[in-house]
């Protein structure tokens, strides 16, 4: 920018160059004219000075000559009359001196000695002066005599003071006209000069310039107060013996301005102005013109830039631009418009019809309406319409247009068109996608509903499931004052059918039961299957009118109807527990627990029964609660301890093992049996802790027996499922360093080994690896499949006492027990019979091949010390007479 400015200012100066050149030329001409004028003036001055000086010289010469002539006359007179009397001399001279002259004195020196002088006054000293003896005047005096002519010399400083010119004349006298002496006249130089006109009209200097006998330099003896300028006008006067040079210059010097110089110069300046000013004006005009051209160029550049940008914008937006004059109806289309509307580019003009013809017939009317409305309202608009392409396709056009008025007031519409076919297609696609998405959403919604239904319903029976029930219970929880009754329904013998006829049959039974339930309950009641063979009915009906006990009885009756499944006539039953909310504070969850307790009670009292939760059950619940607290406290205080029941070899009756059985030594209630505390302990999840303490104490006692040399080979403990799942179990057992075979774990057959996970099997393997024997307790109660039990390869099977007890009466039982014993033998698994209550049982079992016997007939469970005494006493041996041991 700066560079540009500098350039333009330089260029600006450029316009003045011709003017400047002319100005220079004029200046030079003016200076020359001025110099010329001055030179002429100086010449004029010089000539006038020369003239003046010439005049002065001739006056001076005239005066000198006049004085000389005067004296010459006197000298001539004196020559004739050398003996003139002094009075006559004085008289003569005073007459001469009276005349106009510059004579100052006259001395007559006959034979070089002054004897007369005029005027005497002031010149007395000259009398008697002998020129021959006077140093200063001798040469001159002798020269006058020798040359015998007048010799003028001067100026000289006079003895009397002042300066003078001395004219010395030879005087001849006598008949022979012989040399007589010298007359010496002194002319007053200053007077001479003054009377010659040497005043202040000029600057003058008079120099004594040559003196043949004197080589001294020129000496000025007269000068005007103003010093003569250089280059003066010179003139010489030969006064006889010397030459005087007069130098003069005008009083105001050579450089004095003439009177008309000012006017001359003003004239010149004016002339110069007249010549130069127009030149500058032209330069200025040129510059202005150039500036305007630059401005115009700049504007043009900007316009170019703007139109380039516009073009770029149009190119980038791919907009076609059109313009329509509403008066002349002239339509102008740019190249892209022509492309959009399939109009050849070479066509010179486009008309409204070009547009109309291209637009899709269905869209023409709408587009025209908008167009006309805009002409009227002058408001901009945006619209879309379709255009038919040459190849029969469709092009979507987006049009934006607005009106404007030209400077002349004509109304015009300018518009831009874009090809938005892709957008339109995309839009259509999006719409399609949206529709699809909506359909999918509906499908999803349906699926969700199905899933929700599924999540709330049991797939098998299509009854609501536990989750649904929980929701309903939640709703009922907000105490709305309405009654709430729950029936907990549990099918009896369902497991048997499942086990004997298979799961498909089981499923059939469940479906049947669900159908029966659904058919027998009113619509307003809610029934759900909450697991296995359990159902819950939820009713908000008034229990006083509904009579749920009667309903339950009807349900049980209906369910108990025999059903035909896979050709089998099946009979199932049901037990029902009822709980009704009496207290608004009672939560639905508590109510469900109550119904469960009632159900449990119904089952306890024999199946196919209805029990309603009542105060007695509530009391029992409280009891259980108290028992729970007691158990926990008892565990803390170590109130659980083992009793020991020995096991005997069936042949030798030697003690081969001891089973440790848990007893709770309650501080107030005394010893409590496992069947009282175990179910509660189980619900408290503390059975594993009981097992652990019993094992610890049993092992402690075993060490004690060993110490006493009793030779008890092994001790058995009961191990619960909880205990088996105790994570630290194996590590704890390892730490105990148990001798191989000295410890047996009795696992209940009911621990369902068929469904046991790998973790449980793994634990059992690890236990075996530690040398601890595995014994299946309560074997033969039919809970587990024999195959899966044998897969565990236990050390022993312990035949349940419910199989043992009826042995004597039933041969079927005998063969069952025998086959168990035989299977064991094949598999190298020993058998233990428990619940051996009589010696007949013992004998029979021995004959069946059972290895070990345990039961009241031989010994009851005993406290540790009692067992020690018992074992030492050996009172059970035949030789000691077998008597039952003390009861626990
Ligand atoms: P179980 O393992 O079957 O124990 C044998 C039960 O039968 C013992 O009852 C025992 O006193 C009893 N009994 C022994 N001989 C006879 C007899 O000739 N006739 C009759 N009718 N019964 C006899 P107990 O001690 O009341 O134990 C009941 C159950 O409690 C045990 O059955 C066992 O399953 C469980 N139990 C006992 N102690 C523990 C323990 O420490 N941990 C675990 N988890 N369960 C234990
Ligand atoms: Ca046992
Ligand atoms: Ca048992």
CSV table of C-alpha atoms in Angstrom, one decimal, residues 40-56 201-202 233 235 248-251 253-254 256:
chain,number,residue,atom,x,y,z
A,40,UNK,CA,24.4,47.0,-19.4
A,41,UNK,CA,23.9,49.1,-16.4
A,42,UNK,CA,27.4,48.6,-15.2
A,43,UNK,CA,28.7,49.5,-18.6
A,44,UNK,CA,26.7,52.6,-18.5
A,45,UNK,CA,28.0,53.4,-15.0
A,46,UNK,CA,31.6,52.8,-16.1
A,47,UNK,CA,31.3,55.1,-19.0
A,48,UNK,CA,29.7,57.8,-17.0
A,49,UNK,CA,32.3,57.3,-14.3
A,50,UNK,CA,35.0,57.5,-17.0
A,51,UNK,CA,33.4,60.6,-18.3
A,52,UNK,CA,33.3,62.2,-14.8
A,53,UNK,CA,36.9,61.1,-14.1
A,54,UNK,CA,38.1,62.5,-17.4
A,55,UNK,CA,36.5,65.8,-16.5
A,56,UNK,CA,38.3,65.7,-13.2
A,201,UNK,CA,30.5,62.6,-6.4
A,202,UNK,CA,32.7,59.5,-7.0
A,233,UNK,CA,38.1,53.3,-14.0
A,235,UNK,CA,43.3,57.4,-15.7
A,248,UNK,CA,37.4,55.9,-9.6
A,249,UNK,CA,34.2,54.0,-9.0
A,250,UNK,CA,30.7,55.3,-8.6
A,251,UNK,CA,29.7,56.4,-5.2
A,253,UNK,CA,29.6,51.0,-6.4
A,254,UNK,CA,29.3,49.2,-9.6
A,256,UNK,CA,24.0,49.8,-7.7
